[in-house]
């Protein structure tokens, strides 16, 4: 759920319909991301049990995403995810459980030193 007041803060320069469309896109991305964590097999696979263990009895769930490019892409992606306005200033550092999914393309493989 995205608070309507938060939409006004984040998307004050958009029309109401466009702001709601952005919120819908964000929620759809969140649902798709969770589904892909379970169904898309990567190099380190997570399954429904992993997601369930992380989310079960976890209280409020917060989801964010970040994109990184270039030499410091992993750190950039993490910083962008942690500074997303949709996190609504929630302190993710006090979380008891966290689920992280890193993805990358074959044209730009992830190096072990980046981890």
Backbone as a chain_set.jsonl record, in Angstrom:
{"seq": "XXXXXXXXXXXXXXXXXXXXXXXXXXXXXXXXXXXXXXXXXXXXXXXXXXXXXXXXXXXXXXXXXXXXXXXXXXXXXXXXXXXXXXXXXXXXXXXXXXXXXXXXXXXXXXXXXXX", "coords": {"N": [[0.848, -1.179, 0.0], [0.566, 2.16, -0.839], [0.735, 5.208, 0.629], [-1.553, 7.817, 0.075], [-0.987, 10.467, 0.786], [1.75, 10.441, 0.754], [2.197, 10.124, -1.937], [1.523, 12.642, -2.843], [3.637, 14.113, -1.829], [5.833, 12.974, -3.177], [5.207, 13.002, -5.928], [4.381, 15.621, -6.634], [4.403, 17.284, -8.839], [2.967, 16.03, -10.789], [-0.102, 15.109, -12.497], [-3.094, 14.012, -10.791], [-4.05, 11.564, -11.811], [-1.788, 10.632, -13.188], [0.017, 10.391, -11.055], [-1.25, 8.396, -9.53], [-1.055, 6.376, -11.425], [1.708, 5.983, -11.473], [2.02, 5.004, -8.869], [0.54, 2.649, -9.1], [2.168, 1.327, -10.963], [4.442, 0.977, -9.381], [3.491, -0.771, -7.37], [2.802, -2.945, -8.991], [5.322, -3.614, -9.96], [6.509, -4.415, -7.568], [4.985, -6.725, -6.917], [5.533, -8.281, -9.193], [8.295, -8.526, -8.92], [8.572, -10.069, -6.574], [7.324, -12.406, -7.455], [9.095, -13.09, -9.533], [11.447, -13.555, -8.11], [10.867, -16.002, -7.047], [10.226, -17.603, -9.282], [12.024, -17.223, -11.449], [14.98, -18.615, -12.346], [18.126, -18.088, -11.194], [21.624, -17.631, -10.649], [22.03, -17.943, -7.92], [19.564, -19.411, -6.33], [16.365, -18.579, -5.08], [13.505, -19.714, -3.371], [9.933, -20.281, -2.885], [9.776, -20.939, -0.184], [11.944, -19.55, 0.932], [11.148, -16.868, 0.508], [8.724, -16.901, 1.917], [9.631, -17.48, 4.536], [11.045, -15.148, 5.055], [9.06, -13.15, 4.902], [7.011, -14.02, 6.605], [5.311, -13.428, 9.595], [6.578, -11.019, 9.838], [5.822, -8.417, 10.267], [5.458, -5.057, 9.181], [6.07, -4.82, 5.764], [8.598, -3.681, 3.642], [9.509, -2.527, 0.502], [11.911, -1.988, -1.976], [13.772, -0.791, -4.795], [16.78, -0.583, -6.686], [18.957, 0.82, -9.114], [22.052, 0.305, -10.622], [24.928, 1.369, -12.406], [27.95, 0.973, -14.281], [31.315, 1.068, -12.911], [30.947, 0.966, -10.107], [28.533, -0.304, -9.67], [27.047, -2.138, -8.027], [27.171, -1.071, -5.411], [26.023, 1.424, -6.013], [23.433, 0.64, -6.79], [22.48, -0.424, -4.38], [22.6, 1.862, -2.721], [20.774, 3.528, -4.09], [18.435, 2.027, -3.749], [18.168, 2.115, -0.963], [17.701, 4.801, -0.573], [15.281, 5.4, -1.677], [12.38, 7.348, -2.24], [9.986, 6.149, -1.675], [10.385, 4.531, 0.485], [9.711, 5.967, 2.621], [11.101, 7.053, 4.779], [11.525, 4.897, 6.493], [13.33, 2.865, 8.737], [15.435, 0.717, 7.54], [17.616, -0.511, 8.536], [17.152, -1.524, 11.011], [15.782, -3.787, 10.593], [14.664, -7.136, 11.081], [14.681, -9.183, 9.322], [15.718, -9.62, 5.964], [15.478, -9.591, 2.459], [17.326, -9.915, -0.352], [17.761, -9.37, -3.772], [19.847, -9.628, -6.412], [20.328, -8.731, -9.739], [21.64, -9.156, -13.021], [22.88, -8.609, -16.333], [23.963, -10.876, -18.926], [25.708, -9.665, -20.64], [27.135, -8.02, -19.081], [28.675, -9.257, -16.777], [28.526, -10.095, -13.272], [31.116, -9.568, -11.074], [33.058, -11.381, -8.689], [34.479, -9.783, -6.911], [32.866, -7.575, -6.733], [30.937, -8.209, -4.987]], "CA": [[0.0, 0.0, 0.0], [1.285, 3.429, -0.887], [-0.07, 6.256, 1.23], [-1.868, 8.893, -0.863], [-0.266, 11.67, 1.198], [3.132, 10.263, 0.299], [2.172, 10.392, -3.378], [1.531, 14.093, -3.032], [5.005, 14.574, -1.565], [6.778, 12.466, -4.173], [4.812, 13.332, -7.3], [3.601, 16.862, -6.576], [4.385, 17.927, -10.152], [2.172, 15.219, -11.718], [-1.548, 15.106, -12.294], [-3.527, 12.959, -9.885], [-4.106, 10.296, -12.538], [-0.418, 10.181, -13.45], [0.602, 9.97, -9.772], [-1.826, 7.085, -9.216], [-0.483, 5.419, -12.38], [3.056, 5.665, -10.978], [1.844, 4.144, -7.693], [0.138, 1.336, -9.621], [3.373, 0.721, -11.539], [5.307, 0.576, -8.268], [2.912, -1.971, -6.758], [2.93, -4.036, -9.958], [6.737, -3.997, -9.95], [6.744, -5.158, -6.322], [4.393, -8.059, -7.059], [6.299, -8.989, -10.224], [9.622, -8.824, -8.368], [8.448, -11.21, -5.662], [7.051, -13.584, -8.284], [10.312, -13.45, -10.264], [12.402, -14.135, -7.16], [10.479, -17.402, -6.862], [10.085, -18.381, -10.513], [13.146, -17.082, -12.372], [16.146, -19.271, -11.767], [19.39, -17.404, -11.426], [22.807, -18.361, -10.184], [21.692, -18.285, -6.538], [18.115, -19.49, -6.415], [15.483, -18.459, -3.936], [12.225, -20.33, -3.677], [8.824, -19.773, -2.093], [10.087, -21.109, 1.242], [12.812, -18.431, 1.317], [10.32, -15.662, 0.564], [7.781, -17.087, 3.018], [10.37, -17.347, 5.796], [11.396, -13.743, 5.236], [7.88, -12.31, 5.08], [6.108, -14.548, 7.626], [5.375, -12.791, 10.913], [7.606, -9.988, 9.745], [5.316, -7.062, 10.461], [5.352, -4.229, 7.989], [7.048, -5.139, 4.72], [9.04, -2.536, 2.86], [10.193, -2.998, -0.689], [12.536, -0.934, -2.753], [14.685, -1.296, -5.814], [17.778, 0.39, -7.088], [19.688, 0.505, -10.331], [23.424, 0.784, -10.633], [25.649, 1.18, -13.664], [29.358, 1.323, -14.25], [32.267, 0.357, -12.059], [30.47, 0.815, -8.731], [27.102, -0.53, -9.872], [26.393, -2.816, -6.904], [27.003, -0.068, -4.357], [25.058, 2.417, -6.484], [22.095, 0.042, -6.729], [22.098, -0.509, -2.967], [22.34, 3.229, -2.25], [19.52, 3.985, -4.689], [17.332, 1.313, -3.096], [18.037, 2.596, 0.416], [17.28, 6.198, -0.549], [14.041, 5.551, -2.431], [11.378, 8.131, -1.504], [8.874, 5.288, -1.272], [10.673, 3.908, 1.777], [9.01, 6.801, 3.595], [11.978, 7.226, 5.94], [11.561, 3.728, 7.366], [14.691, 2.452, 9.056], [15.648, -0.668, 7.127], [18.769, -1.054, 9.255], [16.692, -2.224, 12.211], [14.992, -4.939, 10.155], [15.088, -8.44, 11.585], [14.834, -10.051, 8.154], [15.852, -8.876, 4.715], [15.625, -10.428, 1.277], [17.988, -9.125, -1.393], [17.897, -10.048, -5.051], [20.68, -8.907, -7.368], [20.254, -9.285, -11.088], [22.575, -8.544, -13.959], [22.818, -9.199, -17.658], [25.131, -11.649, -19.36], [26.635, -8.771, -21.333], [27.909, -7.322, -18.052], [28.631, -10.2, -15.658], [28.874, -9.654, -11.928], [32.4, -10.105, -10.639], [33.076, -11.732, -7.272], [34.984, -8.66, -6.121], [31.787, -6.607, -6.564], [30.087, -8.645, -3.889]], "C": [[0.886, 1.233, 0.0], [0.335, 4.51, -0.398], [-0.288, 7.394, 0.232], [-1.162, 10.196, -0.507], [1.187, 11.612, 0.721], [3.228, 10.518, -1.207], [2.234, 11.883, -3.652], [2.935, 14.654, -2.811], [5.96, 14.195, -2.696], [6.48, 12.986, -5.574], [3.992, 14.617, -7.372], [3.479, 17.543, -7.936], [3.563, 17.159, -11.191], [0.682, 15.418, -11.477], [-1.909, 13.948, -11.37], [-3.528, 11.607, -10.594], [-2.71, 9.756, -12.834], [0.275, 9.718, -12.176], [0.064, 8.6, -9.372], [-1.286, 6.014, -10.165], [0.928, 5.021, -11.952], [2.978, 4.735, -9.77], [1.442, 2.738, -8.126], [1.338, 0.604, -10.217], [4.307, 0.207, -10.448], [4.799, -0.699, -7.62], [3.015, -3.17, -7.695], [4.373, -4.534, -10.014], [7.06, -4.813, -8.71], [6.211, -6.58, -6.435], [5.175, -8.896, -8.069], [7.676, -9.397, -9.686], [9.582, -10.017, -7.434], [8.2, -12.486, -6.458], [8.312, -14.04, -9.017], [11.388, -14.021, -9.346], [12.145, -15.63, -7.028], [10.608, -18.2, -8.153], [11.267, -18.302, -11.478], [14.392, -17.643, -11.701], [17.416, -18.55, -12.19], [20.538, -18.265, -10.954], [22.676, -18.78, -8.728], [20.173, -18.253, -6.477], [17.45, -19.328, -5.062], [14.178, -19.122, -4.326], [11.154, -19.75, -2.761], [9.114, -19.88, -0.605], [10.981, -19.972, 1.739], [12.003, -17.143, 1.483], [9.36, -15.747, 1.741], [8.463, -16.905, 4.371], [10.689, -15.883, 6.086], [10.172, -12.895, 5.565], [6.977, -12.746, 6.229], [6.375, -13.89, 8.98], [6.408, -11.669, 10.949], [7.115, -8.578, 10.0], [5.208, -6.336, 9.139], [6.455, -4.609, 7.007], [7.347, -3.877, 3.924], [9.803, -3.082, 1.669], [10.747, -1.806, -1.44], [13.386, -1.578, -3.833], [15.657, -0.187, -6.173], [18.52, -0.101, -8.311], [21.088, 1.085, -10.22], [24.075, 0.481, -11.967], [27.111, 1.528, -13.451], [30.158, 0.534, -13.237], [31.753, 0.085, -10.653], [28.976, 0.487, -8.712], [26.398, -1.209, -8.712], [26.154, -1.831, -5.773], [25.991, 0.994, -4.755], [23.634, 1.885, -6.397], [21.603, -0.028, -5.286], [21.768, 0.878, -2.422], [21.021, 3.756, -2.804], [18.316, 3.31, -4.043], [17.102, 1.838, -1.683], [17.539, 4.032, 0.501], [16.015, 6.449, -1.368], [13.038, 6.365, -1.622], [10.204, 7.277, -1.035], [9.147, 4.549, 0.032], [10.076, 4.72, 2.919], [9.795, 6.927, 4.899], [11.931, 6.073, 6.929], [13.009, 3.289, 7.543], [14.879, 0.983, 8.705], [16.802, -1.312, 7.887], [18.376, -1.757, 10.552], [15.838, -3.445, 11.86], [15.564, -6.229, 10.732], [15.346, -9.418, 10.442], [14.946, -9.169, 6.919], [16.073, -9.876, 3.577], [16.192, -9.543, 0.175], [18.105, -9.97, -2.649], [18.715, -9.155, -5.973], [20.511, -9.55, -8.733], [21.189, -8.489, -11.992], [22.451, -9.266, -15.284], [24.088, -9.944, -18.007], [26.162, -10.774, -20.068], [27.512, -7.993, -20.348], [27.914, -8.169, -16.784], [29.079, -9.577, -14.338], [30.164, -10.342, -11.504], [32.356, -10.373, -9.139], [33.548, -10.561, -6.409], [33.925, -7.583, -5.902], [30.869, -6.965, -5.404], [30.716, -8.206, -2.613]], "O": [[1.847, 1.319, 0.764], [-0.746, 4.697, -0.957], [0.662, 7.879, -0.382], [-0.777, 10.953, -1.398], [1.766, 12.627, 0.333], [4.221, 11.062, -1.69], [2.913, 12.331, -4.577], [3.367, 15.561, -3.522], [6.79, 15.0, -3.116], [7.389, 13.364, -6.313], [3.006, 14.679, -8.107], [2.539, 18.307, -8.157], [3.47, 17.583, -12.343], [0.26, 15.838, -10.399], [-1.122, 13.019, -11.19], [-3.057, 10.615, -10.038], [-2.479, 8.55, -12.739], [1.041, 8.755, -12.207], [0.823, 7.738, -8.928], [-1.081, 4.872, -9.756], [1.303, 3.853, -12.057], [3.763, 3.795, -9.65], [1.941, 1.751, -7.585], [1.506, -0.597, -10.003], [4.892, -0.868, -10.578], [5.579, -1.612, -7.346], [3.286, -4.286, -7.25], [4.615, -5.738, -10.105], [7.802, -5.792, -8.785], [6.907, -7.534, -6.089], [5.448, -10.073, -7.832], [8.157, -10.494, -9.972], [10.456, -10.882, -7.49], [8.794, -13.526, -6.172], [8.573, -15.24, -9.114], [12.161, -14.882, -9.764], [13.078, -16.424, -6.912], [11.05, -19.349, -8.129], [11.486, -19.235, -12.251], [14.797, -17.196, -10.628], [17.727, -18.425, -13.374], [20.423, -19.488, -10.873], [23.153, -19.847, -8.339], [19.566, -17.185, -6.562], [17.902, -19.861, -4.048], [13.79, -19.093, -5.494], [11.421, -18.85, -1.965], [8.734, -18.994, 0.16], [10.792, -19.483, 2.853], [12.156, -16.422, 2.469], [9.196, -14.778, 2.481], [7.92, -16.242, 5.254], [10.612, -15.439, 7.232], [10.245, -12.012, 6.419], [6.245, -11.922, 6.776], [7.514, -13.812, 9.438], [7.029, -11.415, 11.98], [7.903, -7.633, 9.957], [4.903, -6.934, 8.107], [7.625, -4.705, 7.377], [6.446, -3.111, 3.582], [10.634, -3.981, 1.802], [10.117, -0.751, -1.521], [13.678, -2.772, -3.78], [15.377, 0.996, -5.981], [18.685, -1.305, -8.51], [21.274, 2.219, -9.777], [23.799, -0.549, -12.583], [27.457, 2.287, -12.546], [29.737, -0.524, -12.769], [32.097, -0.94, -10.064], [28.246, 0.951, -7.837], [25.244, -0.884, -8.432], [25.05, -1.762, -5.234], [25.185, 1.423, -3.929], [22.728, 2.604, -5.976], [20.443, 0.273, -5.006], [20.762, 1.049, -1.734], [20.237, 4.361, -2.073], [17.291, 3.952, -3.815], [15.957, 1.988, -1.257], [17.011, 4.442, 1.534], [15.716, 7.592, -1.712], [12.857, 6.103, -0.433], [9.505, 7.65, -0.094], [8.223, 3.993, 0.625], [9.95, 4.232, 4.041], [9.218, 6.908, 5.987], [12.267, 6.258, 8.099], [13.805, 3.339, 6.606], [14.52, 0.105, 9.488], [16.944, -2.535, 7.876], [19.173, -2.498, 11.125], [15.241, -4.062, 12.743], [16.778, -6.391, 10.856], [16.128, -10.359, 10.579], [14.337, -8.101, 6.847], [16.773, -10.876, 3.736], [15.591, -8.53, -0.183], [18.496, -11.136, -2.596], [18.303, -8.036, -6.277], [20.548, -10.774, -8.861], [21.479, -7.317, -11.752], [21.972, -10.399, -15.345], [25.154, -9.677, -17.453], [27.349, -11.101, -20.092], [28.508, -7.384, -20.738], [27.229, -7.836, -15.817], [29.9, -8.66, -14.305], [30.275, -11.566, -11.574], [31.68, -9.655, -8.402], [33.06, -10.376, -5.294], [34.057, -6.763, -4.993], [30.119, -6.126, -4.906], [30.176, -8.463, -1.537]]}, "num_chains": 1, "name": "protein.A"}
